[in-house]
PDB file of C-alpha atoms and ligand atoms in Angstrom:
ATOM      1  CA  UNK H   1     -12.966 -28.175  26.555  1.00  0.00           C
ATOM      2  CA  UNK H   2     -14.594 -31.702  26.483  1.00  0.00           C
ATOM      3  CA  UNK H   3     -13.917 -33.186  23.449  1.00  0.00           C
ATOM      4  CA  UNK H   4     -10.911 -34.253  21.485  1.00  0.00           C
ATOM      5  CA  UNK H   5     -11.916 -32.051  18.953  1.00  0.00           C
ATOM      6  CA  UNK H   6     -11.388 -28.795  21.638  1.00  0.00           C
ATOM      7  CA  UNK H   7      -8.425 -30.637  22.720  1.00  0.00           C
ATOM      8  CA  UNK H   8      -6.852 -30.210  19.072  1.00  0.00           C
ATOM      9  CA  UNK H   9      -8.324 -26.721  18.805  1.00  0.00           C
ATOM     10  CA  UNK H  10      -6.212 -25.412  21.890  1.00  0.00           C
ATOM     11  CA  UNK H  11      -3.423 -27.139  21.223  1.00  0.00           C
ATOM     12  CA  UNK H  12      -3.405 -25.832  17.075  1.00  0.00           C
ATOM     13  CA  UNK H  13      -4.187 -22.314  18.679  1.00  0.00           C
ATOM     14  CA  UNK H  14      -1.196 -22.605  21.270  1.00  0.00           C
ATOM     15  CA  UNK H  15       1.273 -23.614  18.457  1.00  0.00           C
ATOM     16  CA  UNK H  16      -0.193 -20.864  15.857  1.00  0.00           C
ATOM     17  CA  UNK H  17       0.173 -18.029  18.175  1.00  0.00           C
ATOM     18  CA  UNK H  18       3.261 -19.421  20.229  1.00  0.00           C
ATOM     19  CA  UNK H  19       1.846 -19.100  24.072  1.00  0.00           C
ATOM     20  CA  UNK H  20       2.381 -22.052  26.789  1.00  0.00           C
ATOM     21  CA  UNK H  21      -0.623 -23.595  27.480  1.00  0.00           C
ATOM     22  CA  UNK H  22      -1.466 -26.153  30.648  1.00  0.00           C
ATOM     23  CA  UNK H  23      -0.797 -29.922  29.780  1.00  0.00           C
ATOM     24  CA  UNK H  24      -4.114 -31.233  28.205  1.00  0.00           C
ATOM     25  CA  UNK H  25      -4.250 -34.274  30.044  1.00  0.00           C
ATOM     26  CA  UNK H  26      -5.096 -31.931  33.156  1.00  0.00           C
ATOM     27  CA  UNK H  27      -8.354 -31.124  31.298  1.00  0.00           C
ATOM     28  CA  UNK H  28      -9.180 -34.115  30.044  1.00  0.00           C
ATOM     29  CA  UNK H  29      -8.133 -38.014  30.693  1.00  0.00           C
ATOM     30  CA  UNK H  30      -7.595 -39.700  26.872  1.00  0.00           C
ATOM     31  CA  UNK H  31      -5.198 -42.532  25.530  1.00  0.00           C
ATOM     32  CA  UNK H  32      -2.305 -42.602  23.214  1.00  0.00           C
ATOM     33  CA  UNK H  33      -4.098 -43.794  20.316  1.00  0.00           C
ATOM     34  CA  UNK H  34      -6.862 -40.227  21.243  1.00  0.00           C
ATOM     35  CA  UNK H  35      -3.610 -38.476  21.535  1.00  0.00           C
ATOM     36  CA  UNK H  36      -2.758 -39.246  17.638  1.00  0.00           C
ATOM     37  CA  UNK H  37      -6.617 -38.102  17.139  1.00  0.00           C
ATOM     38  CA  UNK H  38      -6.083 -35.031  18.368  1.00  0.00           C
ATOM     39  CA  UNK H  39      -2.492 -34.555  16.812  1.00  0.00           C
ATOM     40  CA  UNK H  40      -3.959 -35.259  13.568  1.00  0.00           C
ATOM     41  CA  UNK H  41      -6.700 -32.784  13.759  1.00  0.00           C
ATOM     42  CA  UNK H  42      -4.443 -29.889  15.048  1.00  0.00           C
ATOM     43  CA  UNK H  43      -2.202 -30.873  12.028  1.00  0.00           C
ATOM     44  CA  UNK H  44      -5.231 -30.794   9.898  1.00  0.00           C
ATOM     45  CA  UNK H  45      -6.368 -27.295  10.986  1.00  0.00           C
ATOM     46  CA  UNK H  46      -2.795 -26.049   9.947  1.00  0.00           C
ATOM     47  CA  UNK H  47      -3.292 -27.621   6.611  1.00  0.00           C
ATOM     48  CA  UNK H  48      -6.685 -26.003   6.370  1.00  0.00           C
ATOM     49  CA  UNK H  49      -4.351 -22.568   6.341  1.00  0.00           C
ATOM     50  CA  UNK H  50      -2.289 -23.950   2.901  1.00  0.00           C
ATOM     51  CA  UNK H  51       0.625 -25.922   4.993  1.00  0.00           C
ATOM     52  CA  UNK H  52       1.938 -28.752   2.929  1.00  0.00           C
ATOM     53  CA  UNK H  53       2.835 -31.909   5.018  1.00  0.00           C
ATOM     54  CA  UNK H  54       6.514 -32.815   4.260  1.00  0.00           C
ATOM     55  CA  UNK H  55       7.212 -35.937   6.640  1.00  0.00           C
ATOM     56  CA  UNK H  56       7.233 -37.052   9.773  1.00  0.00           C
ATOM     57  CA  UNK H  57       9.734 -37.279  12.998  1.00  0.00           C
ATOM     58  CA  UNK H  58      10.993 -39.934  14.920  1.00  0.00           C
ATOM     59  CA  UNK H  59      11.262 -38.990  18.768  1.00  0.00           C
ATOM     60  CA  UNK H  60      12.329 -40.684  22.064  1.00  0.00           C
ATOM     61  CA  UNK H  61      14.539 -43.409  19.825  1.00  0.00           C
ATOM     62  CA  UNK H  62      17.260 -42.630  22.296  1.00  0.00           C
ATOM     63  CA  UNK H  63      17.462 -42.745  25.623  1.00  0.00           C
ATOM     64  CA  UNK H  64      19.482 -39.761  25.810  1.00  0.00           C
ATOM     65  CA  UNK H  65      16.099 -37.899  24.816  1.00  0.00           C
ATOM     66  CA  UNK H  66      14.152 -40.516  26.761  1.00  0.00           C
ATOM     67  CA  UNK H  67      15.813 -39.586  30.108  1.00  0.00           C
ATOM     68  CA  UNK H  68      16.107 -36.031  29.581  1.00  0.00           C
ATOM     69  CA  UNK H  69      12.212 -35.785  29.419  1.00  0.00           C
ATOM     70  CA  UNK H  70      11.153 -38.919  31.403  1.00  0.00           C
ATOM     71  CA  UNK H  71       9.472 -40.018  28.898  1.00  0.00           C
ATOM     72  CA  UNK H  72       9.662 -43.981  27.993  1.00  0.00           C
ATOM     73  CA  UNK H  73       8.141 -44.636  24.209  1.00  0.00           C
ATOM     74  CA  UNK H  74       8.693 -44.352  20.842  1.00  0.00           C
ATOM     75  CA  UNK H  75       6.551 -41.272  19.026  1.00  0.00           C
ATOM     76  CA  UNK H  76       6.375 -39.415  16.156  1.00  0.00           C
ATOM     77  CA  UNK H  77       4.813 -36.609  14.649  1.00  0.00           C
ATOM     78  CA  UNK H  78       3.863 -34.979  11.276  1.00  0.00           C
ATOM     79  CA  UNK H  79       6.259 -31.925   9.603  1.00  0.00           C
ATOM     80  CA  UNK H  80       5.258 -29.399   7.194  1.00  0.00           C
ATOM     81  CA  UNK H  81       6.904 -26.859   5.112  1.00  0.00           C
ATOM     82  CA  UNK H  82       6.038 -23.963   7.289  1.00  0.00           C
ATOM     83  CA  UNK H  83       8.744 -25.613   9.498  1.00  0.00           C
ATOM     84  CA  UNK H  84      11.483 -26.125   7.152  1.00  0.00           C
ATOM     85  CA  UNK H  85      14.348 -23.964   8.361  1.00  0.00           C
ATOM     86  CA  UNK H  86      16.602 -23.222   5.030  1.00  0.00           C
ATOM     87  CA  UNK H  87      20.091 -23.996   5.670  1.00  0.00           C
ATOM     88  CA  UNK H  88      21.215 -20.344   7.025  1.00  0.00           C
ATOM     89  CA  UNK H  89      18.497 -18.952   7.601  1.00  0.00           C
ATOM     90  CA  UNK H  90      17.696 -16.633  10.519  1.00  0.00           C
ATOM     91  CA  UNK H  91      14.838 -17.661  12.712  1.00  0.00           C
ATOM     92  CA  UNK H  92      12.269 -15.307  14.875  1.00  0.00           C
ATOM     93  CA  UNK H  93      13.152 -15.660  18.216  1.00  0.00           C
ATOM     94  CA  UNK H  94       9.614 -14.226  18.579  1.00  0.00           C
ATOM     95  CA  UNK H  95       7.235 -17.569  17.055  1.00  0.00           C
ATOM     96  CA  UNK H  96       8.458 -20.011  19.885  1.00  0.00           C
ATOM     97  CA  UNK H  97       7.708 -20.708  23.209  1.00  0.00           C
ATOM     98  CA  UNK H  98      10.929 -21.912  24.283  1.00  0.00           C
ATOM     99  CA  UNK H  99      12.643 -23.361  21.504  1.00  0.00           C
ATOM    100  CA  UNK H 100      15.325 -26.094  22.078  1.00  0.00           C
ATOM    101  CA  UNK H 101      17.577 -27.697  19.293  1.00  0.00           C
ATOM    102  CA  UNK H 102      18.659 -31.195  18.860  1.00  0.00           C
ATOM    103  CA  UNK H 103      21.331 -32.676  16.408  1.00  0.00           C
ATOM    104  CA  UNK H 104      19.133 -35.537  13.977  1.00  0.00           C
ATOM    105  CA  UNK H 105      19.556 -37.487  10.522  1.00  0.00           C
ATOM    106  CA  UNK H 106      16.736 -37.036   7.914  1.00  0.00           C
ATOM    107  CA  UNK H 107      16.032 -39.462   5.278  1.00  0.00           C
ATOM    108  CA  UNK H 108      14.620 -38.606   1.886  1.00  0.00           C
ATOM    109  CA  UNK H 109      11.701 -41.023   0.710  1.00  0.00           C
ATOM    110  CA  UNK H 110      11.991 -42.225  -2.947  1.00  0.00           C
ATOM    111  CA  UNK H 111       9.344 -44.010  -3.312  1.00  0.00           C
ATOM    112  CA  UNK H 112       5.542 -44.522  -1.661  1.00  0.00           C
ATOM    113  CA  UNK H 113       5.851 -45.828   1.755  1.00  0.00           C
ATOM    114  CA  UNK H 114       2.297 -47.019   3.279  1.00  0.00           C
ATOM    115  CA  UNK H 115       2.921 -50.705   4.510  1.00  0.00           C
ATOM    116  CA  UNK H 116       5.578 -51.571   7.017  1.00  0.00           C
ATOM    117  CA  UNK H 117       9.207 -52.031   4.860  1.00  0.00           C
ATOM    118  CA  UNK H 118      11.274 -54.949   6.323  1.00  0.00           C
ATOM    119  CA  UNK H 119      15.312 -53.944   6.940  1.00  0.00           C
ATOM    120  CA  UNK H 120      16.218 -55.832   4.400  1.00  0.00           C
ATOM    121  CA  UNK H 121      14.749 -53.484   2.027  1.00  0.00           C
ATOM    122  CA  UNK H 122      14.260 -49.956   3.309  1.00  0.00           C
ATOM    123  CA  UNK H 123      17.142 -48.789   1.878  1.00  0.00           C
ATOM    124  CA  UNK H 124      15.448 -49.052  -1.917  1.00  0.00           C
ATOM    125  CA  UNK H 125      12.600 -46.861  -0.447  1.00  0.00           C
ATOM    126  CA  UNK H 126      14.675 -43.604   0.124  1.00  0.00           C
ATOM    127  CA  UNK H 127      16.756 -41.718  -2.263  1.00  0.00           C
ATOM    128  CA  UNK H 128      19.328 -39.638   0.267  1.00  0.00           C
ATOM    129  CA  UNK H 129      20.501 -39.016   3.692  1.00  0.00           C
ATOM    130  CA  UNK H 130      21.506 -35.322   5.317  1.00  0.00           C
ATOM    131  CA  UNK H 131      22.230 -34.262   8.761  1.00  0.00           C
ATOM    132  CA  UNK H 132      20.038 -32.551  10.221  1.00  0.00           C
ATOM    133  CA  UNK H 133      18.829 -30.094  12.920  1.00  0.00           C
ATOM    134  CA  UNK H 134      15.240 -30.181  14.652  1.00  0.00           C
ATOM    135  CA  UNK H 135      14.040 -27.343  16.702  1.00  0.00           C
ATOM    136  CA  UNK H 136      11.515 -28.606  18.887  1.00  0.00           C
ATOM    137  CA  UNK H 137       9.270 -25.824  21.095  1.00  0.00           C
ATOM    138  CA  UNK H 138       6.621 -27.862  23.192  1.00  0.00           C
ATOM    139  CA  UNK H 139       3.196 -25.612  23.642  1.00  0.00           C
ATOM    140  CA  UNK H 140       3.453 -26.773  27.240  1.00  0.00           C
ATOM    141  CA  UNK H 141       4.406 -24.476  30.210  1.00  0.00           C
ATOM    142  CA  UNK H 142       8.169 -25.460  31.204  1.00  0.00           C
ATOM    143  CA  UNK H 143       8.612 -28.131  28.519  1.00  0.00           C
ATOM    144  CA  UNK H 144       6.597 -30.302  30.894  1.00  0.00           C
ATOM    145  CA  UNK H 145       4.470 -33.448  29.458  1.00  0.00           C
ATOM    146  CA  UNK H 146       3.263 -36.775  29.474  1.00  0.00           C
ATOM    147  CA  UNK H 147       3.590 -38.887  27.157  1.00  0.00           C
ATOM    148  CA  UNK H 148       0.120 -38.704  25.724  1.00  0.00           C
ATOM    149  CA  UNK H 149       0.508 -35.027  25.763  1.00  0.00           C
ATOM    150  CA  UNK H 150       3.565 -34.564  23.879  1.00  0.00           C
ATOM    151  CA  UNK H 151       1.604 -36.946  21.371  1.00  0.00           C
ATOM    152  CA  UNK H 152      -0.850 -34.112  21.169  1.00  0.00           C
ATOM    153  CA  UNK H 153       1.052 -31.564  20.252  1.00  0.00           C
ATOM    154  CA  UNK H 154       2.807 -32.794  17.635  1.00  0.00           C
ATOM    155  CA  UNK H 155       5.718 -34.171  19.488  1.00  0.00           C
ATOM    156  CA  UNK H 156       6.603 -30.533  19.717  1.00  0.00           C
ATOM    157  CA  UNK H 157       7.443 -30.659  16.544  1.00  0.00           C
ATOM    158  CA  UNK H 158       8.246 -27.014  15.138  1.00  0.00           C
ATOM    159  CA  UNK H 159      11.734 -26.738  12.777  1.00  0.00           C
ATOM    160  CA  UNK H 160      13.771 -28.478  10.770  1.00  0.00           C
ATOM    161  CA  UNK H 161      16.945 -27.451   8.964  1.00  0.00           C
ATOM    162  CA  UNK H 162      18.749 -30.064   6.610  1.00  0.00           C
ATOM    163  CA  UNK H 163      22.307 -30.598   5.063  1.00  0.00           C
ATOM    164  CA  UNK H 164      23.094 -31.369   1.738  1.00  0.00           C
ATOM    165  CA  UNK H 165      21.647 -34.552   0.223  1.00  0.00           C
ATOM    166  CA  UNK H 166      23.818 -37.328  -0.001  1.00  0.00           C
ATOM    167  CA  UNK H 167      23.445 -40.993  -1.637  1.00  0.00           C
ATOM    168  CA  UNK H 168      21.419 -43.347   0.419  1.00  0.00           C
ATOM    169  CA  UNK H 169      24.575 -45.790   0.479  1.00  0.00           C
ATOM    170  CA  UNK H 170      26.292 -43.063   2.717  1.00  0.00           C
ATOM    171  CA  UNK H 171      27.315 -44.454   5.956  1.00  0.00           C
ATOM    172  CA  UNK H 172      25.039 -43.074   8.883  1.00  0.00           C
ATOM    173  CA  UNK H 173      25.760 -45.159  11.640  1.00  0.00           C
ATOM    174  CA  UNK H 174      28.301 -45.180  14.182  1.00  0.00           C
ATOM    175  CA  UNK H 175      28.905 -41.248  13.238  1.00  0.00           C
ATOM    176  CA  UNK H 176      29.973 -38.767  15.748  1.00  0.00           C
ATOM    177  CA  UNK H 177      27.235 -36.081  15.859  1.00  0.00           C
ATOM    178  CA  UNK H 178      27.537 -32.342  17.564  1.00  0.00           C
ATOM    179  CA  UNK H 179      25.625 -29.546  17.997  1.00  0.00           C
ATOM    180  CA  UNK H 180      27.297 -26.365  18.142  1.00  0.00           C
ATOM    181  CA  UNK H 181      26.210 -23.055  19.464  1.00  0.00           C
ATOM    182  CA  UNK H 182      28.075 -20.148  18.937  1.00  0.00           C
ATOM    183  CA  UNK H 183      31.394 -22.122  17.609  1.00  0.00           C
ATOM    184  CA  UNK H 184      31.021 -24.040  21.257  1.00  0.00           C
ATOM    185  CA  UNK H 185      30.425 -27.867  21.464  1.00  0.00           C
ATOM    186  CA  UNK H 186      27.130 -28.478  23.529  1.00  0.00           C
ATOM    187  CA  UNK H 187      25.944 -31.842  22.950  1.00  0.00           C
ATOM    188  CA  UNK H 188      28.035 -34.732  21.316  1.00  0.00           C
ATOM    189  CA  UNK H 189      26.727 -38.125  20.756  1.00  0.00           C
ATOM    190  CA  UNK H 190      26.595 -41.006  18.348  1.00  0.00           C
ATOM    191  CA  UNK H 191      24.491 -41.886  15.509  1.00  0.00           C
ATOM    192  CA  UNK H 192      24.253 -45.365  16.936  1.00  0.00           C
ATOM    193  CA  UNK H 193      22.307 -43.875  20.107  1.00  0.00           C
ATOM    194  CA  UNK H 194      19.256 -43.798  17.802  1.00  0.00           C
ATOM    195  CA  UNK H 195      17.790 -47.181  18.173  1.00  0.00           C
ATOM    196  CA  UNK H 196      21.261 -48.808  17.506  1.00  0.00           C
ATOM    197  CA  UNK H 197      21.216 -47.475  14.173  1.00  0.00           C
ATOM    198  CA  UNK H 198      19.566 -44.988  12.454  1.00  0.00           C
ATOM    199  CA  UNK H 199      17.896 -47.043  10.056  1.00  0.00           C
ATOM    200  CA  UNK H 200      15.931 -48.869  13.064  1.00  0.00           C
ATOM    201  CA  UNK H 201      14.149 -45.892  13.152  1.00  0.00           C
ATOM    202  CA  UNK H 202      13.297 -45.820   9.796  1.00  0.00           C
ATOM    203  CA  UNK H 203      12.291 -48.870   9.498  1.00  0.00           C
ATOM    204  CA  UNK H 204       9.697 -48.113  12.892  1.00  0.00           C
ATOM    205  CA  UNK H 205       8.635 -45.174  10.902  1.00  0.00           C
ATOM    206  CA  UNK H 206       7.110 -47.386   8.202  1.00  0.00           C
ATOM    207  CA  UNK H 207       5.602 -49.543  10.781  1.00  0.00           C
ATOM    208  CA  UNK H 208       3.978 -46.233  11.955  1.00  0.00           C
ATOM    209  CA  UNK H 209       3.184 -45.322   8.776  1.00  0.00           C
ATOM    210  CA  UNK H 210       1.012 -48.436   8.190  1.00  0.00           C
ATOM    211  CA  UNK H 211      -0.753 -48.167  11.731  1.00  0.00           C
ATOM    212  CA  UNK H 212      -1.837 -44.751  12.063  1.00  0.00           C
ATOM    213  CA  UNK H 213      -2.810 -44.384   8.033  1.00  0.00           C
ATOM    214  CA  UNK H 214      -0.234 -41.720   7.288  1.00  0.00           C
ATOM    215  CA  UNK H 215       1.460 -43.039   3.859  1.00  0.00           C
ATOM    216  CA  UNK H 216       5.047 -41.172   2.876  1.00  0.00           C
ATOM    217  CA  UNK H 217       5.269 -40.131  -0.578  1.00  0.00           C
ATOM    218  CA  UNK H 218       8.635 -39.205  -2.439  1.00  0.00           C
ATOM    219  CA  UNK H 219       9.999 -36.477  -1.796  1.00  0.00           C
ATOM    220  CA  UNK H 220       9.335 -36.656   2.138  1.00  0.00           C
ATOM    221  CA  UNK H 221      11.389 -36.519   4.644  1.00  0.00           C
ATOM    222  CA  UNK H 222      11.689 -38.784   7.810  1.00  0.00           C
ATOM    223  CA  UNK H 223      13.460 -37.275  10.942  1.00  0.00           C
ATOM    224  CA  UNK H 224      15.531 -40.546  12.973  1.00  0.00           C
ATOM    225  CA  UNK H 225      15.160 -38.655  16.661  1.00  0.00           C
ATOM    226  CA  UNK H 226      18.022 -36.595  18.215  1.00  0.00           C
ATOM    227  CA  UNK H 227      21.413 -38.572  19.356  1.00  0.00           C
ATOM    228  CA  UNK H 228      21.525 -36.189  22.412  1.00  0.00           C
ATOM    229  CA  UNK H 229      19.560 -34.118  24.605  1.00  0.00           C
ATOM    230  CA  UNK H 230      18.069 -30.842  23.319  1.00  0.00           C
ATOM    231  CA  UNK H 231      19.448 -27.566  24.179  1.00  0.00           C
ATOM    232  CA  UNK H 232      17.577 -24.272  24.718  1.00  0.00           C
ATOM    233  CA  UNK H 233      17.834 -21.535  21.973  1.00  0.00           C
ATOM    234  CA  UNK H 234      18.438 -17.656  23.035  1.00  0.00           C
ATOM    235  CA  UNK H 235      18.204 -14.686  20.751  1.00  0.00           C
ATOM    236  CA  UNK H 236      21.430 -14.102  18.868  1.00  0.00           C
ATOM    237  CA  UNK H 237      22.532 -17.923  18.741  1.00  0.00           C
ATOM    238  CA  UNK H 238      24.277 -19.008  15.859  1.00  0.00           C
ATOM    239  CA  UNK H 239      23.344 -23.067  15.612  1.00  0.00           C
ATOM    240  CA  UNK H 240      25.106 -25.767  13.937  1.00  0.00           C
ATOM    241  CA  UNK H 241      25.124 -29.583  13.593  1.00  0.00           C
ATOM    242  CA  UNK H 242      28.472 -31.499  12.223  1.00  0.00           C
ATOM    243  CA  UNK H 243      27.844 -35.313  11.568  1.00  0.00           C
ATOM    244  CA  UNK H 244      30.933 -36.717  10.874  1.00  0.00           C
ATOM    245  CA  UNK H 245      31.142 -37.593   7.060  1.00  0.00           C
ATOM    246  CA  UNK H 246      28.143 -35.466   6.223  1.00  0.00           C
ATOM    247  CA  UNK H 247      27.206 -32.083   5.340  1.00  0.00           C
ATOM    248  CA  UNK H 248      26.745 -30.081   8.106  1.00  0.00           C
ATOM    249  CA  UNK H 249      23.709 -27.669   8.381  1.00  0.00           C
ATOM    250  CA  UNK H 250      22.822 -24.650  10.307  1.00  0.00           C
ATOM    251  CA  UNK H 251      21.172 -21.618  11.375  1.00  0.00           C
ATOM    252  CA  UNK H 252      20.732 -17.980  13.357  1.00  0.00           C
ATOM    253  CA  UNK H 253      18.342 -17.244  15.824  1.00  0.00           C
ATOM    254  CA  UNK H 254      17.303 -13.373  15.799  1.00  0.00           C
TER     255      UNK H 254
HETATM  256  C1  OOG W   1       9.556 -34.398  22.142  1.00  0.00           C
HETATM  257  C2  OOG W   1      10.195 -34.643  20.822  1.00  0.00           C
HETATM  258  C3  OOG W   1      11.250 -35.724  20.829  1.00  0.00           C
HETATM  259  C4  OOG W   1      13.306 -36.550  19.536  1.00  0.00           C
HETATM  260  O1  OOG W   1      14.082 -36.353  18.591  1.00  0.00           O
HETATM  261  O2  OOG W   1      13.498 -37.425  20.384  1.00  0.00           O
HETATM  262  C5  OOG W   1      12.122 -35.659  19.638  1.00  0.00           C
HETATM  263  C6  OOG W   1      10.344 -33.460  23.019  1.00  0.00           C
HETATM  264  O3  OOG W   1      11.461 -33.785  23.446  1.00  0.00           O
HETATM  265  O4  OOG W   1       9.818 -32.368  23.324  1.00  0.00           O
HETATM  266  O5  OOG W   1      11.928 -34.883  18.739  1.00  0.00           O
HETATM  267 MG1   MG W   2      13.666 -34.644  17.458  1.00  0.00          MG
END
């Protein structure tokens, strides 16, 4: 492998066919903004096979997440309907690596986003807000990365499961958020660990959209980043995530 183009290759291959591979930046020194490069071209190889790109995810906008993998930056990666979880819906144990789960809020875009959107007027640019649950499976042995390398892979990007839609006036901030594994409370957190408020993160999702080229249409989602740390998934798991005054979401792990 020396080129970014092998780099996204390997790293496409490892997510297709679910195997661990060694951390990319032991092959090959490159720089965030290669990093994107190569995430884009893995993504692109998966669109090649009739994925649909459906959004893109927020990570690291809490430090929760931030300490748990010692990572220190904002990132974000690109989603696409092969990953959409449908609420209740039994998973394959078998098409991970190591999958982990992590209680999130998605946003539903109403309207084109491809130029940074000021706070003052995000809100008019989405249509609905849901609670939602990411399942996150990095391609590298023991969940172990750099920064640049979880940039690579998609920000180990590889589920999503949503709640109901509700109105975009809906209060998300300040919201008590839990993930719950077999009826059992393992992660609780606040909605105002995600960059102080939810919306903060939308609002640096624009900004990304603008810089890296990647415009949001309607009907897209945007995934904030998880409140808490992620938890490991094992066969047989039943998963939920309750965000207080929305619509929970959930599903099983076979
Ligand atoms: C990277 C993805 C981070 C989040 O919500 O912070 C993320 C990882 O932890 O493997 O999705
Ligand atoms: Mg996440």
């Amino acid at each position: 492998m020396n080129s970014i183009k092998d780099l996204a290759l390997h790293i496409d291959k490892a997510a297709h066919e679910a195997n661990a591979v060694a951390q990319l930046t032991k092959t090959m020194v490159f720089t965030e903004m290669q990093a994107y490069e190569i995430q884009k071209m893995s993504i692109d190889q998966r669109l090649s096979r009739g994925e649909i790109f459906t959004g893109i995810k927020m990570g690291f906008t809490s430090r929760a997440k931030m300490e748990q993998m010692g990572v220190h930056d904002m990132i974000w990666g690109r989603l696409t309907n092969q990953m959409f979880i449908e609420n209740g819906a039994t998973i394959d144990f078998s098409k991970y690596v190591h999958p982990r789960a992590e209680p999130e809020i998605a946003f539903l875009v109403k309207k084109r986003i491809e130029k940074e959107v000021g706070m003052d007027e995000i809100k008019s640019y989405i249509k609905g807000v849901a609670a939602a649950i990411e399942v996150i499976d990095s391609r590298y042995e023991n969940f172990k990365f750099s920064l640049e390398d979880v940039i690579a892979d998609n920000c180990s990007s590889s589920g999503y499961a949503l709640g109901q839609w509700l109105p975009v006036d809906t209060e998300v901030n300040n919201l008590k958020m839990q993930l719950i594994i077999n009826d059992e409370t393992v992660q609780e957190g606040d909605s105002s660990a995600i960059l102080g408020n939810p919306w903060e993160s939308v609002q640096n999702a624009t900004r990304l959209c603008e810089k890296f080229n990647q415009p949001l249409n309607e009907g897209d989602i945007i995934l904030a980043g998880a409140a808490t740390p992620a938890v490991y998934l094992k066969q047989r798991d039943t998963v939920k995530v309750a965000v207080e005054g929305l619509d929970g979401c959930g599903f099983l792990v076979s």
